Tab-separated table of C-alpha atoms in Angstrom:
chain	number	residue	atom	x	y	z
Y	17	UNK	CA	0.000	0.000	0.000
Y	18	UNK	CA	2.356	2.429	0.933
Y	19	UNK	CA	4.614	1.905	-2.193
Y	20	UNK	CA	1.326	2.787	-4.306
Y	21	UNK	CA	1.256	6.212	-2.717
Y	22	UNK	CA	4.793	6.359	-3.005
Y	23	UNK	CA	5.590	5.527	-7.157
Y	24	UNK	CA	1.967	7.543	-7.462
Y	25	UNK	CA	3.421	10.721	-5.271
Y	26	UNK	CA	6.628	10.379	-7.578
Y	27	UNK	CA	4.540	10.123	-11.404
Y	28	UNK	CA	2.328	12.715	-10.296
Y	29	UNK	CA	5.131	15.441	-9.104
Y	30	UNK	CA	6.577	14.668	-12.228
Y	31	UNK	CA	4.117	15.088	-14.555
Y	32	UNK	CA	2.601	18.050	-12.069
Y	33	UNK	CA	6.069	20.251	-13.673
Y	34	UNK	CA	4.269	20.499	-16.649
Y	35	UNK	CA	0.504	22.016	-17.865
Y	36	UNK	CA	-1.260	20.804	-20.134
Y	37	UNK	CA	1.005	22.331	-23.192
Y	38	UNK	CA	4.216	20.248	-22.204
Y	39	UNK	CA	5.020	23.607	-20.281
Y	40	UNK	CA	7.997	22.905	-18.119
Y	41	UNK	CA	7.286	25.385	-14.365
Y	42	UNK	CA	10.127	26.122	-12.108
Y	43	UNK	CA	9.769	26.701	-9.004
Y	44	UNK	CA	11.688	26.775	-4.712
Y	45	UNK	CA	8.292	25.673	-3.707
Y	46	UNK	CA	8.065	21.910	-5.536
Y	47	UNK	CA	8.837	18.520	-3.214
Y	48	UNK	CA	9.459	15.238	-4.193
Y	49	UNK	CA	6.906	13.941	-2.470
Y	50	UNK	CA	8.503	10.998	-1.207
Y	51	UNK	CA	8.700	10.493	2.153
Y	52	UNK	CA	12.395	9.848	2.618
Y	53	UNK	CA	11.986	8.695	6.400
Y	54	UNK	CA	10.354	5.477	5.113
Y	55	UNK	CA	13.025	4.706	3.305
Y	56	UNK	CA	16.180	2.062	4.060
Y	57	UNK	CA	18.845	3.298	2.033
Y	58	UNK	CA	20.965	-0.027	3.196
Y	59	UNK	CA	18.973	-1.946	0.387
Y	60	UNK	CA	20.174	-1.567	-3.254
Y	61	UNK	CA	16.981	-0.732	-5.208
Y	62	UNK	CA	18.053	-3.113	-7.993
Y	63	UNK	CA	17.326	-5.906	-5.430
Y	64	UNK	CA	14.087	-4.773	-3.876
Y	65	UNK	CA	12.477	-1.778	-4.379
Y	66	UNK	CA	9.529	-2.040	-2.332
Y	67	UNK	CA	12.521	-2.706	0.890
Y	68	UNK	CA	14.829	0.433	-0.799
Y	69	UNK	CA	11.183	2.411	-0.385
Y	70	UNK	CA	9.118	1.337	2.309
Y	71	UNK	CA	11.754	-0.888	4.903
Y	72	UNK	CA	12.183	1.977	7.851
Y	73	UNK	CA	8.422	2.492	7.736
Y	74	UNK	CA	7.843	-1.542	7.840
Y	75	UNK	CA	10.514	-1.917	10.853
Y	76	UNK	CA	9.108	1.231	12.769
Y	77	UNK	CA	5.116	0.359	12.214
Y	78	UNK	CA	3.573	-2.089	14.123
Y	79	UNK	CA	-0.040	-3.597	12.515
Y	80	UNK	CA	-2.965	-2.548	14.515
Y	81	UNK	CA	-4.455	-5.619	16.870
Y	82	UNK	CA	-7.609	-5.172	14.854
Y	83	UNK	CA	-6.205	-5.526	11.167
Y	84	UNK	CA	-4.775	-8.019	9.002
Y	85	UNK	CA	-2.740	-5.780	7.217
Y	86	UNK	CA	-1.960	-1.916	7.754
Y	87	UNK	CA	-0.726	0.458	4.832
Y	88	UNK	CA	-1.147	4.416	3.253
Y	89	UNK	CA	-5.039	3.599	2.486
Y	90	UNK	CA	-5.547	1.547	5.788
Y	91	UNK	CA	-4.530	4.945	7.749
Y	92	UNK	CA	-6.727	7.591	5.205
Y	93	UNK	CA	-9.921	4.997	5.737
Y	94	UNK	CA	-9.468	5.444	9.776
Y	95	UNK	CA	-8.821	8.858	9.441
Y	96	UNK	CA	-11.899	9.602	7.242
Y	97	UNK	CA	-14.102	7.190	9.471
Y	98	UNK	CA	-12.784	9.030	13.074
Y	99	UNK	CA	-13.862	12.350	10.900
Y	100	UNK	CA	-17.391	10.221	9.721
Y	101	UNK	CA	-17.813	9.808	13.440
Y	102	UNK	CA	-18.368	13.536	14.537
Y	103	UNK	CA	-20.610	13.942	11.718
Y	104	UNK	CA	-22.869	10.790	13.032
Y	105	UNK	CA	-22.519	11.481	16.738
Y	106	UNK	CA	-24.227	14.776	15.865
Y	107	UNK	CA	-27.316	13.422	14.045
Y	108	UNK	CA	-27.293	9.997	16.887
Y	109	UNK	CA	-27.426	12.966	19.851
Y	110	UNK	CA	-29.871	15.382	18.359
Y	111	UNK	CA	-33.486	15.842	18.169
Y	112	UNK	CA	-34.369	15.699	14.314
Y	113	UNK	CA	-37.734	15.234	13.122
Y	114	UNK	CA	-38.772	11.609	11.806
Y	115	UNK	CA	-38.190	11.407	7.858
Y	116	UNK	CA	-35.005	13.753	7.845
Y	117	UNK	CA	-31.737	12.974	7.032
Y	118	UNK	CA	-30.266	13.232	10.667
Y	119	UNK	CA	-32.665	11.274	12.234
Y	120	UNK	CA	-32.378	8.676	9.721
Y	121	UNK	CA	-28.894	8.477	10.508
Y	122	UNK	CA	-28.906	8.660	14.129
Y	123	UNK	CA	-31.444	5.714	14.515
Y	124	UNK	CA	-29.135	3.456	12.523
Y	125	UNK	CA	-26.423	4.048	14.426
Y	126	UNK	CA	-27.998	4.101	17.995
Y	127	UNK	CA	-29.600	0.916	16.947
Y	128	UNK	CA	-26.808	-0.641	16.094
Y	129	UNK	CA	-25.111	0.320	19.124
Y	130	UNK	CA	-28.024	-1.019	21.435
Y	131	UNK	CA	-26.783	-4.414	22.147
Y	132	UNK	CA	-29.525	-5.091	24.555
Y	133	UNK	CA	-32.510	-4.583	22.279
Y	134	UNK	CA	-30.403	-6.521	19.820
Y	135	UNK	CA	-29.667	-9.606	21.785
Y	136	UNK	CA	-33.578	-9.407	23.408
Y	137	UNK	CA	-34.715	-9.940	19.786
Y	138	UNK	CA	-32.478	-12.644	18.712
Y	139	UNK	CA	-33.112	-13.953	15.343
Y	140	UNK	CA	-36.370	-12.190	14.749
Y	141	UNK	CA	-35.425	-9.402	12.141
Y	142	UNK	CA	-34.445	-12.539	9.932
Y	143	UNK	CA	-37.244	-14.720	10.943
Y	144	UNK	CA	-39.579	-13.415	7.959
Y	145	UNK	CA	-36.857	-14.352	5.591
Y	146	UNK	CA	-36.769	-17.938	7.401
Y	147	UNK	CA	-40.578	-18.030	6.971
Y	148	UNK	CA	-40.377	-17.414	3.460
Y	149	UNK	CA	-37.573	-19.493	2.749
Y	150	UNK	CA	-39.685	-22.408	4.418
Y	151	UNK	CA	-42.389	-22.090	2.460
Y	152	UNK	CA	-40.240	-22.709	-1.160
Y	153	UNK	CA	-41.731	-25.335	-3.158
Y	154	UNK	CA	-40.021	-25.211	-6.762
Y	155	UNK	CA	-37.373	-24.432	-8.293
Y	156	UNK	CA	-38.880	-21.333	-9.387
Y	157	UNK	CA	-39.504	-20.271	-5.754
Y	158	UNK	CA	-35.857	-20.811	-5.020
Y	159	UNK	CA	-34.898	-18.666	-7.914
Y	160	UNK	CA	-36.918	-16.098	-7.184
Y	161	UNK	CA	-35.216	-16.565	-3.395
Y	162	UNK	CA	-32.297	-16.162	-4.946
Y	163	UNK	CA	-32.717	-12.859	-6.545
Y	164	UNK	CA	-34.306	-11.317	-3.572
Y	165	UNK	CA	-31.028	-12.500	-1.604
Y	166	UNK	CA	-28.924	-11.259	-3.787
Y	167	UNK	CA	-30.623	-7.996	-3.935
Y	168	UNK	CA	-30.178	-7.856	-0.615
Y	169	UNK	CA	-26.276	-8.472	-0.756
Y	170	UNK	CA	-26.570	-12.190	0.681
Y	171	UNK	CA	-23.964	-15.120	-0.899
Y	172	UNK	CA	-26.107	-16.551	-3.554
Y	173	UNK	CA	-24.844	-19.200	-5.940
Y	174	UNK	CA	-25.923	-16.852	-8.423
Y	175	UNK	CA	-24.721	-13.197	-9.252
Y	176	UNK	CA	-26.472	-10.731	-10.942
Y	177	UNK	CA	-25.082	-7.424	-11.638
Y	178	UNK	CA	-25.282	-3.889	-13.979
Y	179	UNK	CA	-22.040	-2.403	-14.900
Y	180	UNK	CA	-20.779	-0.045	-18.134
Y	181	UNK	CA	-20.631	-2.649	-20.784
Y	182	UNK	CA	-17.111	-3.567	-21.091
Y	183	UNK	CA	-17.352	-3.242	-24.857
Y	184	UNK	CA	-19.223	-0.556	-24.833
Y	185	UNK	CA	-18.878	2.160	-22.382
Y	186	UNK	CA	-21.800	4.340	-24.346
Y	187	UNK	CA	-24.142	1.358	-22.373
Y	188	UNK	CA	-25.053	-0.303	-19.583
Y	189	UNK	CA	-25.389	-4.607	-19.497
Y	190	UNK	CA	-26.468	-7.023	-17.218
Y	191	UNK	CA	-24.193	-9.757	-16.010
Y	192	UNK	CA	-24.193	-13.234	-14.346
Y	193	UNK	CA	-21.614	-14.248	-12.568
Y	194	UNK	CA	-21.046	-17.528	-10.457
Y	195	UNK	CA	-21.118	-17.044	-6.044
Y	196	UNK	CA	-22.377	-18.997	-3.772
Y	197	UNK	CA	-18.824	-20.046	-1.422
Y	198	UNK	CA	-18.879	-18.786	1.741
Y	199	UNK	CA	-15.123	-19.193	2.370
Y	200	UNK	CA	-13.170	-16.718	0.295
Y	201	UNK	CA	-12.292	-18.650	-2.585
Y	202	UNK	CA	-13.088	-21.953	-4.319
Y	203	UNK	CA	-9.406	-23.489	-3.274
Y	204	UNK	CA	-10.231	-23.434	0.492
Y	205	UNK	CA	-12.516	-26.104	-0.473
Y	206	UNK	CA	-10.395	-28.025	-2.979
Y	207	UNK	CA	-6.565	-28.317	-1.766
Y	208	UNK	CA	-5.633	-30.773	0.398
Y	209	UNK	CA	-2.675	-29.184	2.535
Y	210	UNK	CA	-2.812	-29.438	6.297
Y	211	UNK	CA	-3.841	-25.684	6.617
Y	212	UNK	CA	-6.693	-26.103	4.225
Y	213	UNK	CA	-8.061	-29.163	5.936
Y	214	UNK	CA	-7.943	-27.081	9.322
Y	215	UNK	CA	-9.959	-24.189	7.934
Y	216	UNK	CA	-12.891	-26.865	6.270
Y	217	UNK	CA	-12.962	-28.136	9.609
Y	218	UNK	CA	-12.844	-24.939	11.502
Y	219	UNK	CA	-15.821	-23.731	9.122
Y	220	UNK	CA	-17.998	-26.470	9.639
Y	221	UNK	CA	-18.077	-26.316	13.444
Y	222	UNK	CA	-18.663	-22.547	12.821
Y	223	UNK	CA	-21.683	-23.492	11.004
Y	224	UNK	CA	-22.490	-25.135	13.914
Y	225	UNK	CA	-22.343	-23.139	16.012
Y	226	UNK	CA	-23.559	-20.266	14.577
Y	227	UNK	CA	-26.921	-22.665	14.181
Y	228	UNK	CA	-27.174	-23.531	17.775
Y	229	UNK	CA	-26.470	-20.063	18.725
Y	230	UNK	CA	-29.665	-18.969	16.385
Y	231	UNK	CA	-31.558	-21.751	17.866
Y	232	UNK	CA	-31.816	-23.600	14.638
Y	233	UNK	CA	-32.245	-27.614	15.144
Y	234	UNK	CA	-29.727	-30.449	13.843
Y	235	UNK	CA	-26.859	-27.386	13.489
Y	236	UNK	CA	-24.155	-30.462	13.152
Y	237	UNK	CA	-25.665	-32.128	10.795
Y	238	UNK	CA	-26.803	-28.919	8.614
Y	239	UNK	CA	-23.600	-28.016	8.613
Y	240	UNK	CA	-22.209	-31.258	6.993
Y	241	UNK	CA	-24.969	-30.254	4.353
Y	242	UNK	CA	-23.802	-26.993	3.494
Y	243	UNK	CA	-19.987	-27.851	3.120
Y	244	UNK	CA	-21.123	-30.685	1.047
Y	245	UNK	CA	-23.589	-28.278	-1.508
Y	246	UNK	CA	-20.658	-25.062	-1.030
Y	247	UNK	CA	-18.105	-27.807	-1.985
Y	248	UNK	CA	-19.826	-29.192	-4.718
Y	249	UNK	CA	-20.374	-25.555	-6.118
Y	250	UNK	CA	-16.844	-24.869	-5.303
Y	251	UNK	CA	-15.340	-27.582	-7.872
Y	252	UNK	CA	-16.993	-25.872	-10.639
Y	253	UNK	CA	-16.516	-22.106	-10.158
Y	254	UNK	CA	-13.988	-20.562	-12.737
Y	255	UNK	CA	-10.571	-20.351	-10.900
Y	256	UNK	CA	-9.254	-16.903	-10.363
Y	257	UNK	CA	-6.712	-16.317	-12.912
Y	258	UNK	CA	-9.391	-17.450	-15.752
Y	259	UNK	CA	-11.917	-15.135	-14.522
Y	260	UNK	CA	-9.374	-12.113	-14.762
Y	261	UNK	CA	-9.692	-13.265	-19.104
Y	262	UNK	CA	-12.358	-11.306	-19.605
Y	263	UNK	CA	-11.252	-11.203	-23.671
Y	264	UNK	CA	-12.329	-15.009	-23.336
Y	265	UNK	CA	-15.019	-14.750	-20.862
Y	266	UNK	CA	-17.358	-11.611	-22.238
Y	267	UNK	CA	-20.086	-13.190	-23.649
Y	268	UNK	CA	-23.331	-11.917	-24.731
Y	269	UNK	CA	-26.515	-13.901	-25.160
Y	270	UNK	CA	-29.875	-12.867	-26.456
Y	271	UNK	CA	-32.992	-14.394	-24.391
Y	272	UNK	CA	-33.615	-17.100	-26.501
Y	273	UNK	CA	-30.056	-18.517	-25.753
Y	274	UNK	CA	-29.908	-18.369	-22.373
Y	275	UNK	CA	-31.454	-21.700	-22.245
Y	276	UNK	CA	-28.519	-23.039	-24.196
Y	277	UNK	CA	-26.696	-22.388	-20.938
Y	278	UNK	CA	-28.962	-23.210	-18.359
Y	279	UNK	CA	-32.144	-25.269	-19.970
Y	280	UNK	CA	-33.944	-25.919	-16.460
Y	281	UNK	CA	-33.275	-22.293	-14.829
Y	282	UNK	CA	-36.337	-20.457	-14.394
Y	283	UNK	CA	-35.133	-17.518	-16.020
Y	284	UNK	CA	-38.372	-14.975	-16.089
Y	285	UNK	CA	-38.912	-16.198	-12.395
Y	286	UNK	CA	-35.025	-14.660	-11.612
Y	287	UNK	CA	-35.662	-11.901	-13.479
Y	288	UNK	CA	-39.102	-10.610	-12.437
Y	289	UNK	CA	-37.748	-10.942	-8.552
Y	290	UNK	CA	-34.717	-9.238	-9.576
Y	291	UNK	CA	-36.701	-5.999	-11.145
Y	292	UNK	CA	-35.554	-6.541	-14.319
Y	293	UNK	CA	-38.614	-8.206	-16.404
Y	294	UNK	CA	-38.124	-6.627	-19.949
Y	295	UNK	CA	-33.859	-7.410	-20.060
Y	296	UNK	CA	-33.882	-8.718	-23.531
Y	297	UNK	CA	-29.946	-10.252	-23.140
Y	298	UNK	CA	-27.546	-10.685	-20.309
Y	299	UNK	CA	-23.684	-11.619	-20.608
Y	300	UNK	CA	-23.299	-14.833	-19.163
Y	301	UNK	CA	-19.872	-14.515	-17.895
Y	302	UNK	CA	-18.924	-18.287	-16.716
Y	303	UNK	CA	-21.133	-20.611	-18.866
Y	304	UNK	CA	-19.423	-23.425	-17.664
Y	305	UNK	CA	-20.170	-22.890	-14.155
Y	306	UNK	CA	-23.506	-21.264	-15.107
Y	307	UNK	CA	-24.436	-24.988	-16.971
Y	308	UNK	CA	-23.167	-27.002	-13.698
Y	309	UNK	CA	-25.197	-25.248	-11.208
Y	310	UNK	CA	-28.342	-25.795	-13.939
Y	311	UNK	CA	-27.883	-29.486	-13.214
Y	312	UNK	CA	-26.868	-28.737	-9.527
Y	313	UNK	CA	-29.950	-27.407	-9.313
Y	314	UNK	CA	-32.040	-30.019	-10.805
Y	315	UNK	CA	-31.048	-32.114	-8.560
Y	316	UNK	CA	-30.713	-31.124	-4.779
Y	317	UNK	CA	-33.282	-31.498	-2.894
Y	318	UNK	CA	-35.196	-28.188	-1.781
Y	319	UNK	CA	-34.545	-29.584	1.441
Y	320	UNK	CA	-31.292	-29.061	1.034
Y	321	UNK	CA	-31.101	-25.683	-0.418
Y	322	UNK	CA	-33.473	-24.651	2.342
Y	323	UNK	CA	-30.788	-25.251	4.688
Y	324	UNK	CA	-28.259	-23.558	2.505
Y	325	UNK	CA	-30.578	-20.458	2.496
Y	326	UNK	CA	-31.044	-20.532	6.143
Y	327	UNK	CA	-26.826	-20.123	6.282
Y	328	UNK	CA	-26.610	-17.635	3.942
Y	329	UNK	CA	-29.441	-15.460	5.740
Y	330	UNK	CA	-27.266	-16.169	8.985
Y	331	UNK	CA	-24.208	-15.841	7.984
Y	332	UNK	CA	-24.578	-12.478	6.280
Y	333	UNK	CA	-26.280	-10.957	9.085
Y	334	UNK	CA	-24.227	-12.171	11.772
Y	335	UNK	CA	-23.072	-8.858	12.354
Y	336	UNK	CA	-26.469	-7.268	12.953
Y	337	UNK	CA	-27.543	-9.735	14.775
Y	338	UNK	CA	-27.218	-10.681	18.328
Y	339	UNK	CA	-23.303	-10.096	20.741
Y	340	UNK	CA	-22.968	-13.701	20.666
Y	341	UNK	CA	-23.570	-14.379	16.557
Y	342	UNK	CA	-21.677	-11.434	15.805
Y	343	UNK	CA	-18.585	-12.368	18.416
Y	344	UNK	CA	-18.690	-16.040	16.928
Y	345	UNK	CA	-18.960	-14.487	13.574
Y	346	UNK	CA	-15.580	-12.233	14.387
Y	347	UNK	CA	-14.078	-15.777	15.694
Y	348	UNK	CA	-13.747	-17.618	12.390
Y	349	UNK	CA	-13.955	-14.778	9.730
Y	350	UNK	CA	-11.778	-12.376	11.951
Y	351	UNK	CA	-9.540	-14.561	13.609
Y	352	UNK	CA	-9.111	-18.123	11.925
Y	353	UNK	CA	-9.426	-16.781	8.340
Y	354	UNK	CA	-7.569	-13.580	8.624
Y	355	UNK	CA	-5.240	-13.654	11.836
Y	356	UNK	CA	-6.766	-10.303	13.579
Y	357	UNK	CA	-6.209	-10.232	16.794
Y	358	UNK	CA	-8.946	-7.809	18.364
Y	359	UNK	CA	-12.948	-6.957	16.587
Y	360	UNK	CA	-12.600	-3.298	15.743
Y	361	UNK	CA	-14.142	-1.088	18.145
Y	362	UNK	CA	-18.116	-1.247	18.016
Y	363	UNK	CA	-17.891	2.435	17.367
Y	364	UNK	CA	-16.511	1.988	13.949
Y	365	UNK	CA	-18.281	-0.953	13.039
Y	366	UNK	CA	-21.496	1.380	13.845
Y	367	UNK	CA	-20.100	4.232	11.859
Y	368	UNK	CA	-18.832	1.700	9.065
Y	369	UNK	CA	-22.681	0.010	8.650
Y	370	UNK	CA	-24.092	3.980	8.925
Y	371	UNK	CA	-22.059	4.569	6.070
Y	372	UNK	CA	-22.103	1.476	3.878
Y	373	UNK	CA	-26.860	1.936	4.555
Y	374	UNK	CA	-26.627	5.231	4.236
Y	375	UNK	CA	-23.518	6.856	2.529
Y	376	UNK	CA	-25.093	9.349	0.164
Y	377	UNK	CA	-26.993	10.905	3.234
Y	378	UNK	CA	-23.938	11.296	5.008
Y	379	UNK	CA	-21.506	11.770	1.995
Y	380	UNK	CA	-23.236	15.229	1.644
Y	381	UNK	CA	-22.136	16.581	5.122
Y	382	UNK	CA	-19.013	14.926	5.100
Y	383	UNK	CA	-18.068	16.514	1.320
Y	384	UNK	CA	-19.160	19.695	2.715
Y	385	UNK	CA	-17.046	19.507	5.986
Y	386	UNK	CA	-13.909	17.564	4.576
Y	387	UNK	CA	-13.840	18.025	0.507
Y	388	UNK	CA	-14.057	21.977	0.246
Y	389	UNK	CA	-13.418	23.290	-3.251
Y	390	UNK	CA	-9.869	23.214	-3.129
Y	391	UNK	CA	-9.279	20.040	-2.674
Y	392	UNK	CA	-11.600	19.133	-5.526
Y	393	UNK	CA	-9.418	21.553	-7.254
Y	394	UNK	CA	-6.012	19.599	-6.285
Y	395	UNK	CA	-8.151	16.170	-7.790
Y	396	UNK	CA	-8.721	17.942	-10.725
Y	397	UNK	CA	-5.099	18.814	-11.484
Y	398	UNK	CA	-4.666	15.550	-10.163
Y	399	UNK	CA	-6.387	14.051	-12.695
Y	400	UNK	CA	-5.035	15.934	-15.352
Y	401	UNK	CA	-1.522	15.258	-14.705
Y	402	UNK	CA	-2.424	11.831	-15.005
Y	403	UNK	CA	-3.744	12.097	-18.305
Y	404	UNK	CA	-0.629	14.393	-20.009
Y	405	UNK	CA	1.864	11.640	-18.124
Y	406	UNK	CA	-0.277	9.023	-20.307
């Protein structure tokens, strides 16, 4: 991270001699903008730069108890959240009337703060979606579940997004992409080292748990189910490096083809819960994963996806949810998968699901306070530096 901001800091003073007309500008005034403390000149930059640049910073800074990493971009998002703070504490403290922006802001982040109300109530925020997902009876029901969960940011096997057409930026398409793992990536399920084995085994008895914490029956045995469905998933999403070939990937099918992909999938069913009814083509991103989980879901039982649904509900809201699903939660996702030592402080987790709900309600005062027209100024310049280096 911090040798981004440092190679960045150098192109941009560079390029930030000149205007737009190849100008050269002199002047007492111009810095590097490297920060020479950071550096350790002991290392020949010919054998590692990112040492030569960054190796008195690394020896001096110690990662924070609550991270997994720390860099340039790990200190600007804590300084802009401490900042985002003062902003919310205002709106949580005031009296604002119902409907306005403060109070809309305050009541998020006072109930998210309110532990007690929160563990009195348990599962029950969730316990319509339980409901629903109980009463599934096709496969059309479960696509339409699907949709609605993924509209709602939940792990879906499943992914449906709208994003500047990648061969067109003049448009807008519709893609579908494969999901549906709850561990990070498809290898955690698939290699067979001793580490990987450890973390399969650590996630299943976090499924458990995290089912006979919610006071869901049979949480051992669920749990069995839903590495056995994630895992089967797992052997057929794309691997990493042949998603990133989007050249080979990018593929756009009208509506009568998408059932050359994915024959049984309830497509219209998808779409309708989605809110997109009238799409007349989508760009099927993985067809081969697209045409396994058409037969993987042809035949698993609904039982079975049921259960899977009840995890993904769970597991995605863990954090919302009651101290003990949201400590658990912390315990495999913070600590097994990613080695943090400490939960962040409740204060920025508050301020950090304030601003993920609401962010354009609070962008506003926070542009105004922090972004004045100066600094929009400096982007600007910024920006345009960038493009005469280019």
């Amino acid at each position: 991270t911090r040798i981004i901001a440092v190679v960045v800091a150098t192109a941009l003073t560079a390029c930030g001699q000149q205007t737009a007309e190849q100008t050269p500008v002199e002047s007492e005034d111009m810095v590097s903008g490297l920060a020479l403390e950071n550096m350790d000149k002991t290392i020949q930059p010919g054998d590692d730069f990112f040492m030569y640049m960054n190796g008195a910073w690394i020896d001096q800074t110690e990662i924070p108890a609550d991270k997994a990493s720390y860099g340039g971009f790990a200190i600007l998002a804590d300084e802009a959240q401490e900042n985002l703070r003062v902003i919310i504490d205002e709106a949580a403290n005031g009296d604002f009337e119902k409907g306005t922006d403060e109070q809309k802001v305050g009541d998020l982040y006072n109930s998210y703060l309110d532990m007690d109300t929160r563990n009195a109530r348990g599962v029950e925020p969730v316990g319509k979606h339980f409901e629903r997902i109980d009463s599934i009876a096709s496969v059309e029901d479960l696509a339409r579940y699907m949709a609605d969960g993924r509209a709602r940011g939940l792990t879906m096997p499943i992914d449906l997004d709208q994003l500047v057409d990648w061969n067109d930026s003049d448009k807008y398409s519709i893609i579908i992409t494969q999901g549906g793992l709850g561990l990070p990536d498809r290898e955690y399920y698939l290699l067979d080292d001793e580490k990987s084995v450890e973390i399969r085994e650590a996630y299943v008895e976090h499924i458990r748990k995290m089912f006979d914490l919610a006071g869901l029956p049979d949480g051992a045995a669920d749990a069995q189910t839903i590495m056995a469905l994630e895992t089967r998933l797992a052997e057929h999403n794309m691997p990493k490096e042949e998603v990133r070939n989007r050249a080979a990937n990018y593929q756009v099918f009208a509506r009568d083809q998408w059932t050359d992909v994915m024959p049984n999938f309830p497509w219209q069913a998808f779409l309708d819960a989605y809110g997109v009814p009238e799409v007349d083509s989508l760009v099927l991103y993985m067809t081969d994963y697209l045409a396994a989980l058409d037969g993987i879901l042809r035949d698993t039982d609904l039982d079975t996806w049921k259960t899977y649904l009840y995890w993904s509900e769970l597991n995605n809201n863990a954090h919302l949810l009651t101290a003990d699903l949201d400590k658990q939660n912390f315990e495999f996702f913070g600590k097994t998968l990613a080695g943090v030592e400490e939960q962040r402080p409740m204060w920025r987790r508050a301020t950090a699901t304030v601003s993920g709900t609401l962010g354009e309600v609070v962008g506003k005062v926070y542009v105004a306070k922090h972004f004045p027209p100066e600094a929009k100024r400096r982007m600007e310049e910024l920006v345009g530096n960038l493009i005469n280096a280019y």
